Amino acid sequence: MNVFVTGGAGYIGSICAEALLEAGHRVTIYDNLSEGHRSALDARARFVLGRPEEDGDILGAVKEAKPDAIMHFAANALVGESMTNPGKYFRNNVANGLKLLDAAVACGVKKFVFSSTCATYGPPDRVPMAEDLPQRPINPYGESKLMFEKMLQWYQQIHGLEFIAFRYFNAAGASDRFGEHHRVETHLIPNVLQVALGQKTHCEIYGTDYPTPDGTCIRDYIHILDLAQAHILGLAPGRQGFYNLGNGDGYSVREVIRMCEQVTGKAIPTIEKPRRPGDPPRLVASAEKAIRELGWKPKFPRLEDIVVTAWAWHKLHPEGYPD
Ligand code: UDP
């Protein structure tokens, strides 16, 4: 298939583009490099430097690529930042996303694959979380992704645009070539590994008074290559709807730090801080639907394997990508 990948220079997009190319698909990457990196671009892909805020830029790029499918990863994705700068999230994730949806319809794209998030649920009434839980996001990031999900449903109903949306839990780990490098790192595992590399003196724990066994937040970590696999399965005709992607295992912040100590063999000093606004206490997936309906089978379900691959990448690229 010919696939148009937005955000293909970012963490999740670069690894999904790599997996698509390895599966024999043709790929055009559209990325404005605001968060992504030139050296995270797979050389086998065609690259378009995007200006999504300019009218007609996305449409022109989609017209030229003539894709069968679009995979949409380009988005701002930091819960904490969205609580201080919500406009950035609604402008990029919703307004720019809408231009992409219109371009998909105008160009007769057959399949739209959307990178959504468990942040659309907000704090759940029960875990593990299935797709039919009510969606009540508690931060603008989750709200912006939920708004896009709703636009997708209307575009499917009215324009016949077939879509599949994956609600990721916490993506982590690396492929052999590509890994996680944010210019300002806020994510737990890379932050802890920076301490193991000696680049930071300590890791901060945001909140130790949550209603969880050790008082810290619980998340479900999923290997980036398993995420990529689900996206490829989702390209098949007829596969549509919403799917959670996670391993069904919750790990607290302290447990993740302990696992990083074990994998790296380094002590990780920590400092306890107040809660980070917008963080739900516990998010754990039920991915039964993806397993049952898509035949998805995670290859790296264990936190240890996830951290091992992340550590291998960070040791090889201690400063991340060069640009
Ligand atoms: N967290 C932390 N210290 C850090 C980074 C994150 O305690 O340096 C916590 C954060 O508050 C959340 C969990 O770790 O409870 C996972 O955060 P991350 O930013 O990795 O992903 P999110 O769940 O926000 O998508």
CSV table of N, CA, C and O in Angstrom, one decimal, residues 7-14 30-41 49-52 73-78 81 85 88-89 92-93 179-187 321 323:
chain,number,residue,atom,x,y,z
A,7,GLY,N,3.8,13.0,11.0
A,7,GLY,CA,4.5,12.8,12.3
A,7,GLY,C,5.5,11.7,12.2
A,7,GLY,O,5.9,11.1,13.2
A,8,GLY,N,5.9,11.4,11.0
A,8,GLY,CA,6.8,10.2,10.8
A,8,GLY,C,8.3,10.4,11.2
A,8,GLY,O,9.1,9.5,11.1
A,9,ALA,N,8.6,11.7,11.7
A,9,ALA,CA,9.9,11.9,12.2
A,9,ALA,C,9.9,11.9,13.7
A,9,ALA,O,10.9,12.2,14.4
A,10,GLY,N,8.7,11.7,14.3
A,10,GLY,CA,8.6,11.6,15.8
A,10,GLY,C,8.8,10.2,16.3
A,10,GLY,O,9.1,9.3,15.5
A,11,TYR,N,8.7,10.1,17.6
A,11,TYR,CA,9.0,8.8,18.2
A,11,TYR,C,8.2,7.7,17.7
A,11,TYR,O,8.7,6.7,17.1
A,12,ILE,N,6.8,7.8,17.8
A,12,ILE,CA,6.0,6.7,17.4
A,12,ILE,C,5.9,6.6,15.9
A,12,ILE,O,6.0,5.5,15.3
A,13,GLY,N,5.8,7.7,15.2
A,13,GLY,CA,5.7,7.8,13.8
A,13,GLY,C,6.9,7.2,13.1
A,13,GLY,O,6.8,6.5,12.1
A,14,SER,N,8.1,7.5,13.6
A,14,SER,CA,9.3,7.0,12.9
A,14,SER,C,9.4,5.5,12.9
A,14,SER,O,9.8,4.8,12.0
A,30,TYR,N,5.1,13.1,6.2
A,30,TYR,CA,4.8,14.6,6.3
A,30,TYR,C,5.0,15.0,7.7
A,30,TYR,O,4.4,14.5,8.7
A,31,ASP,N,6.0,15.9,8.0
A,31,ASP,CA,6.3,16.3,9.3
A,31,ASP,C,6.9,17.7,9.3
A,31,ASP,O,7.6,18.0,8.4
A,32,ASN,N,6.5,18.5,10.3
A,32,ASN,CA,7.0,19.9,10.3
A,32,ASN,C,8.3,20.0,11.1
A,32,ASN,O,8.9,21.1,11.3
A,33,LEU,N,8.8,18.8,11.7
A,33,LEU,CA,10.0,18.8,12.5
A,33,LEU,C,10.0,19.6,13.7
A,33,LEU,O,11.0,20.0,14.3
A,34,SER,N,8.8,20.0,14.2
A,34,SER,CA,8.7,20.8,15.4
A,34,SER,C,9.1,19.9,16.6
A,34,SER,O,9.7,20.3,17.6
A,35,GLU,N,8.6,18.6,16.6
A,35,GLU,CA,9.0,17.7,17.6
A,35,GLU,C,9.9,16.6,17.1
A,35,GLU,O,10.7,16.0,17.8
A,36,GLY,N,9.8,16.3,15.8
A,36,GLY,CA,10.5,15.2,15.2
A,36,GLY,C,11.9,15.6,14.8
A,36,GLY,O,12.3,16.8,15.0
A,37,HIS,N,12.7,14.7,14.3
A,37,HIS,CA,14.1,14.9,14.0
A,37,HIS,C,14.4,14.3,12.6
A,37,HIS,O,13.9,13.3,12.2
A,38,ARG,N,15.2,15.1,11.8
A,38,ARG,CA,15.6,14.7,10.5
A,38,ARG,C,16.3,13.3,10.5
A,38,ARG,O,16.0,12.5,9.7
A,39,SER,N,17.1,13.1,11.6
A,39,SER,CA,17.8,11.8,11.6
A,39,SER,C,16.9,10.6,12.0
A,39,SER,O,17.3,9.5,12.1
A,40,ALA,N,15.6,10.9,12.4
A,40,ALA,CA,14.7,9.8,12.6
A,40,ALA,C,13.9,9.5,11.4
A,40,ALA,O,12.9,8.7,11.5
A,41,LEU,N,14.2,10.1,10.3
A,41,LEU,CA,13.5,9.8,9.0
A,41,LEU,C,14.1,8.6,8.4
A,41,LEU,O,15.3,8.5,8.2
A,49,LEU,N,8.5,18.2,4.1
A,49,LEU,CA,8.6,19.1,5.2
A,49,LEU,C,7.3,19.9,5.3
A,49,LEU,O,7.0,20.8,4.4
A,50,GLY,N,6.5,19.6,6.3
A,50,GLY,CA,5.1,20.2,6.3
A,50,GLY,C,5.0,21.6,6.9
A,50,GLY,O,5.9,21.9,7.8
A,51,ARG,N,4.0,22.3,6.5
A,51,ARG,CA,3.7,23.6,7.1
A,51,ARG,C,2.2,23.5,7.3
A,51,ARG,O,1.4,24.2,6.7
A,52,PRO,N,1.7,22.7,8.3
A,52,PRO,CA,0.3,22.4,8.4
A,52,PRO,C,-0.5,23.6,8.7
A,52,PRO,O,-1.7,23.6,8.4
A,73,PHE,N,0.0,10.5,13.0
A,73,PHE,CA,0.7,10.5,14.3
A,73,PHE,C,1.0,12.0,14.8
A,73,PHE,O,1.2,12.2,15.9
A,74,ALA,N,1.0,12.9,13.8
A,74,ALA,CA,1.5,14.3,14.1
A,74,ALA,C,0.5,14.9,15.1
A,74,ALA,O,-0.7,15.0,14.9
A,75,ALA,N,1.0,15.2,16.3
A,75,ALA,CA,0.2,15.8,17.3
A,75,ALA,C,1.1,16.3,18.5
A,75,ALA,O,2.2,15.8,18.6
A,76,ASN,N,0.6,17.2,19.3
A,76,ASN,CA,1.3,17.5,20.5
A,76,ASN,C,0.7,16.5,21.6
A,76,ASN,O,-0.5,16.3,21.6
A,77,ALA,N,1.6,16.0,22.4
A,77,ALA,CA,1.1,14.9,23.2
A,77,ALA,C,1.6,14.9,24.7
A,77,ALA,O,1.8,13.9,25.3
A,78,LEU,N,1.8,16.1,25.2
A,78,LEU,CA,2.2,16.2,26.6
A,78,LEU,C,1.1,16.7,27.5
A,78,LEU,O,0.6,17.8,27.4
A,81,GLU,N,2.0,20.0,29.5
A,81,GLU,CA,2.0,21.2,28.7
A,81,GLU,C,0.6,21.6,28.3
A,81,GLU,O,0.3,22.8,28.3
A,85,ASN,N,-0.9,25.3,28.2
A,85,ASN,CA,-1.1,25.9,26.9
A,85,ASN,C,-2.1,25.1,26.1
A,85,ASN,O,-1.8,24.4,25.1
A,88,LYS,N,-2.5,25.5,22.1
A,88,LYS,CA,-1.6,24.7,21.2
A,88,LYS,C,-2.2,23.4,20.8
A,88,LYS,O,-2.0,22.9,19.7
A,89,TYR,N,-2.8,22.7,21.8
A,89,TYR,CA,-3.4,21.4,21.6
A,89,TYR,C,-4.6,21.4,20.7
A,89,TYR,O,-4.7,20.6,19.8
A,92,ASN,N,-3.3,22.5,17.0
A,92,ASN,CA,-2.6,21.5,16.2
A,92,ASN,C,-3.4,20.2,16.1
A,92,ASN,O,-3.5,19.6,15.0
A,93,ASN,N,-3.8,19.6,17.2
A,93,ASN,CA,-4.4,18.3,17.2
A,93,ASN,C,-5.8,18.3,16.6
A,93,ASN,O,-6.2,17.3,16.0
A,179,GLY,N,14.5,5.6,18.4
A,179,GLY,CA,14.1,5.6,19.8
A,179,GLY,C,13.4,6.9,20.2
A,179,GLY,O,13.0,7.7,19.4
A,180,GLU,N,13.3,7.1,21.5
A,180,GLU,CA,12.5,8.2,22.1
A,180,GLU,C,13.5,9.3,22.4
A,180,GLU,O,14.3,9.2,23.3
A,181,HIS,N,13.3,10.4,21.7
A,181,HIS,CA,14.1,11.6,22.0
A,181,HIS,C,13.2,12.9,21.8
A,181,HIS,O,12.8,13.2,20.7
A,182,HIS,N,12.7,13.4,22.9
A,182,HIS,CA,12.0,14.7,22.9
A,182,HIS,C,12.9,15.8,23.3
A,182,HIS,O,13.8,15.6,24.2
A,183,ARG,N,12.8,16.9,22.7
A,183,ARG,CA,13.7,18.0,23.0
A,183,ARG,C,13.6,18.4,24.4
A,183,ARG,O,14.7,18.7,25.1
A,184,VAL,N,12.4,18.5,24.9
A,184,VAL,CA,12.3,18.6,26.4
A,184,VAL,C,11.6,17.3,26.9
A,184,VAL,O,10.5,17.0,26.5
A,185,GLU,N,12.4,16.5,27.6
A,185,GLU,CA,11.9,15.2,28.0
A,185,GLU,C,11.0,15.3,29.2
A,185,GLU,O,11.5,15.8,30.2
A,186,THR,N,9.8,14.8,29.1
A,186,THR,CA,8.9,14.8,30.3
A,186,THR,C,8.5,13.3,30.6
A,186,THR,O,7.9,13.1,31.7
A,187,HIS,N,8.8,12.4,29.8
A,187,HIS,CA,8.3,11.0,30.0
A,187,HIS,C,9.2,10.2,31.0
A,187,HIS,O,10.4,10.5,31.1
A,321,TYR,N,19.0,12.1,19.0
A,321,TYR,CA,19.3,12.4,17.6
A,321,TYR,C,20.2,13.6,17.5
A,321,TYR,O,20.0,14.5,18.3
A,323,ASP,N,20.3,16.2,15.5
A,323,ASP,CA,19.8,17.5,15.1
A,323,ASP,C,18.9,18.1,16.2
A,323,ASP,O,18.2,17.5,16.8
